[in-house]
Short mmCIF file of C-alpha atoms in Angstrom, two decimals:
data_model
loop_
_atom_site.label_atom_id
_atom_site.label_comp_id
_atom_site.label_asym_id
_atom_site.label_seq_id
_atom_site.Cartn_x
_atom_site.Cartn_y
_atom_site.Cartn_z
CA MET A 905 106.09 67.86 77.42
CA ALA A 906 107.40 72.24 76.78
CA LYS A 907 106.16 73.90 74.50
CA LEU A 908 109.17 76.63 73.03
CA LEU A 909 108.32 79.66 72.49
CA GLN A 910 110.14 82.68 70.13
CA THR A 911 107.50 85.16 69.33
CA PRO A 912 109.70 88.55 70.71
CA THR A 913 107.50 89.47 73.54
CA ALA A 914 107.90 92.66 75.68
CA THR A 915 108.71 92.16 79.14
CA PRO A 916 108.68 95.22 82.40
CA SER A 917 111.21 97.34 80.03
CA GLN A 918 111.79 96.45 76.80
CA SER A 919 109.52 96.62 73.90
CA ALA A 920 108.52 94.25 71.13
CA GLU A 921 109.63 96.20 68.97
CA THR A 922 113.30 96.92 69.93
CA ILE A 923 114.19 93.22 71.00
CA VAL A 924 116.30 91.07 69.17
CA PHE A 925 114.74 87.48 70.44
CA THR A 926 112.65 85.99 72.65
CA SER A 927 112.93 82.86 74.07
CA GLY A 928 110.78 80.69 76.10
CA SER A 929 108.54 77.82 77.24
CA SER A 930 105.39 77.33 78.67
CA ILE A 931 104.28 73.78 80.19
CA ARG A 932 101.14 72.26 81.81
CA ILE A 933 102.28 71.01 85.32
CA SER A 934 99.94 68.74 87.61
CA ARG A 935 100.16 70.63 91.08
CA PRO A 936 97.59 73.70 92.42
CA ALA A 937 98.97 78.08 90.57
CA SER A 938 100.39 78.61 93.80
CA ALA A 939 102.18 75.58 94.40
CA VAL A 940 104.16 75.56 91.40
CA PHE A 941 104.55 79.83 92.42
CA SER A 942 106.02 79.45 95.73
CA THR A 943 108.62 76.43 94.93
CA ILE A 944 109.89 79.73 91.61
CA LEU A 945 109.95 81.94 94.18
CA ASN A 946 112.30 79.26 97.27
CA THR A 947 115.07 79.52 95.96
CA LYS A 948 116.16 76.84 99.54
CA SER A 949 115.06 74.49 96.93
CA TYR A 950 116.28 75.26 93.92
CA SER A 951 119.64 72.88 94.51
CA ALA A 952 117.07 70.47 94.56
CA TRP A 953 115.32 70.51 90.73
CA ASN A 954 116.61 73.08 88.74
CA THR A 955 119.70 72.06 86.76
CA SER A 956 120.21 75.86 85.06
CA ASN A 957 119.83 77.69 87.65
CA PRO A 958 120.64 75.95 90.79
CA ARG A 959 121.50 78.72 93.00
CA VAL A 960 120.75 82.32 93.53
CA THR A 961 121.50 84.80 96.43
CA PHE A 962 121.35 87.93 97.25
CA PRO A 963 123.79 89.79 99.20
CA ASP A 964 122.57 91.10 102.77
CA SER A 965 124.33 94.87 103.26
CA GLU A 966 122.84 95.03 106.92
CA ARG A 967 124.99 91.91 107.88
CA GLY A 968 127.49 92.59 106.25
CA GLY A 969 127.45 88.18 104.09
CA GLU A 970 125.52 86.83 102.29
CA ALA A 971 121.52 85.69 102.69
CA GLU A 972 119.24 83.71 101.31
CA PRO A 973 115.81 84.34 101.73
CA GLU A 974 113.03 81.62 101.01
CA SER A 975 111.92 83.89 97.92
CA TRP A 976 112.33 86.24 95.88
CA THR A 977 111.46 90.09 96.84
CA THR A 978 110.65 93.00 94.74
CA GLY A 979 113.53 95.49 94.17
CA ALA A 980 116.26 92.81 95.41
CA SER A 981 119.75 92.55 93.76
CA GLY A 982 120.74 89.01 93.51
CA ILE A 983 123.28 86.63 92.09
CA LEU A 984 122.03 83.67 90.08
CA GLN A 985 124.62 80.58 89.72
CA PHE A 986 123.90 79.57 85.11
CA HIS A 987 124.39 76.60 83.51
CA MET A 988 123.84 77.49 80.08
CA ALA A 989 124.82 73.28 78.74
CA ALA A 990 123.43 70.46 81.45
CA PRO A 991 125.45 70.34 84.69
CA SER A 992 126.98 67.02 83.99
CA SER A 993 128.92 68.90 81.11
CA SER A 994 132.47 69.99 81.35
CA SER A 995 130.51 73.91 81.45
CA SER A 996 130.75 75.91 84.03
CA ALA A 997 128.70 78.11 85.97
CA THR A 998 127.99 81.64 85.67
CA GLN A 999 127.48 84.19 88.36
CA VAL A 1000 124.84 86.41 86.84
CA PRO A 1001 123.78 89.64 89.18
CA VAL A 1002 120.35 89.69 88.70
CA LYS A 1003 117.56 92.98 90.32
CA VAL A 1004 114.51 91.99 90.51
CA LEU A 1005 111.83 94.36 89.18
CA SER A 1006 108.48 92.73 91.01
CA VAL A 1007 106.81 89.47 92.02
CA ARG A 1008 103.07 89.54 91.96
CA GLU A 1009 100.48 87.21 93.11
CA ASP A 1010 96.56 87.31 92.76
CA PRO A 1011 94.70 83.47 93.97
CA ALA A 1012 91.53 85.22 93.25
CA GLN A 1013 92.09 85.04 90.04
CA GLY A 1014 95.05 82.06 90.21
CA GLU A 1015 97.81 84.27 88.47
CA TYR A 1016 101.80 84.70 89.26
CA ARG A 1017 104.37 86.09 88.50
CA LEU A 1018 107.73 86.76 88.57
CA GLU A 1019 109.45 89.36 86.82
CA TRP A 1020 113.38 89.93 87.18
CA GLN A 1021 116.41 91.59 85.44
CA GLY A 1022 119.85 90.42 83.76
CA GLN A 1023 122.87 92.77 85.28
CA MET A 1024 125.75 91.47 83.89
CA LEU A 1025 125.94 93.39 80.30
CA PRO A 1026 126.06 97.16 80.48
CA ARG A 1027 122.93 98.83 79.06
CA TRP A 1028 124.14 100.18 76.40
CA PHE A 1029 125.63 96.61 75.33
CA GLY A 1030 122.82 94.96 75.74
CA MET A 1031 120.13 93.95 78.19
CA ALA A 1032 117.45 90.58 79.43
CA GLU A 1033 115.00 90.52 81.41
CA ARG A 1034 112.70 87.30 82.51
CA VAL A 1035 109.52 86.07 82.86
CA GLN A 1036 107.93 83.52 84.58
CA SER A 1037 103.84 83.54 85.11
CA VAL A 1038 102.21 80.94 86.65
CA ARG A 1039 98.47 80.65 86.37
CA ALA A 1040 95.55 78.69 87.29
CA VAL A 1041 93.53 75.67 84.96
CA GLY A 1042 91.54 74.06 87.65
CA GLU A 1043 92.30 73.69 91.20
CA GLU A 1044 94.82 70.86 90.79
CA GLU A 1045 96.22 72.16 87.39
CA CYS A 1046 99.00 75.19 85.69
CA GLU A 1047 100.64 76.41 82.74
CA LEU A 1048 104.13 78.05 83.20
CA VAL A 1049 104.56 80.41 80.37
CA GLN A 1050 108.18 82.08 80.55
CA TRP A 1051 110.19 83.68 78.84
CA GLU A 1052 113.78 85.77 78.40
CA SER A 1053 113.76 88.24 76.48
CA MET A 1054 117.26 90.24 74.92
CA SER A 1055 117.01 93.87 73.39
CA GLY A 1056 120.66 95.58 71.89
CA TRP A 1057 123.12 95.25 69.23
CA GLY A 1058 125.67 93.55 71.46
CA VAL A 1059 123.09 90.50 71.80
CA TYR A 1060 123.54 90.78 67.61
CA VAL A 1061 127.72 90.03 68.47
CA LEU A 1062 126.68 87.35 71.79
CA ASP A 1063 123.93 85.00 69.08
CA TRP A 1064 126.81 85.07 65.95
CA VAL A 1065 129.80 84.41 68.55
CA LEU A 1066 127.95 82.19 71.18
CA GLY A 1067 124.80 81.40 69.61
CA ILE A 1068 123.55 81.75 72.55
CA ARG A 1069 119.96 82.29 71.35
CA LYS A 1070 120.36 78.42 70.66
CA GLN A 1071 121.58 78.05 73.63
CA MET A 1072 118.73 79.43 75.70
CA ASP A 1073 116.42 77.78 73.70
CA LYS A 1074 117.33 74.53 75.49
CA VAL A 1075 117.71 76.04 78.67
CA ASN A 1076 114.50 76.80 78.57
CA LEU A 1077 112.98 73.68 77.88
CA ARG A 1078 114.92 71.84 80.69
CA TYR A 1079 114.09 74.71 83.52
CA ALA A 1080 110.58 74.08 82.40
CA GLU A 1081 110.63 70.17 82.71
CA ASP A 1082 112.82 69.89 85.47
CA LEU A 1083 109.78 72.57 87.91
CA LYS A 1084 107.41 69.85 86.25
CA MET A 1085 108.99 66.63 87.23
CA TYR A 1086 109.70 68.11 90.66
CA SER A 1087 106.20 69.54 91.40
CA GLU A 1088 104.44 66.95 90.58
CA ARG A 1089 107.16 64.56 92.73
#
């Protein structure tokens, strides 16, 4: 079962002191870390397992259309389809522009990490950054630790008006459980 993480946690562009809140989760998965990280990077598989973000597209400016690469790449900008509530509810998906800050793989150490930033809000209003870390715990098991930290005065408004913190907690727990179920199938 996924564990909720709420301690303000730094991201590439945000120190822990500037964060309004962090929402994340951790879970053990009975699969090698490299396999789980490959699932996270493989955007084509999202519709099969990722109920929170069932689609990610990256505009392909050279061809003038949309391309769906098999994996996130450092520096890429894309659109994440996001469901705050469970997709079976009446909620509609929100299209969130994202920028990939880094993708790091260190098979020798059994550590893998994806970092990206939401580009939906103006930076002066608020910033959201997400870190997804997978580390090996033996050969056939790993731990996913992932968090999204939000900063900026506008985040207080979003939390007060929309209760975004509690909603994000549910989404992050669901994401971890979805990934575990799909990876262990």
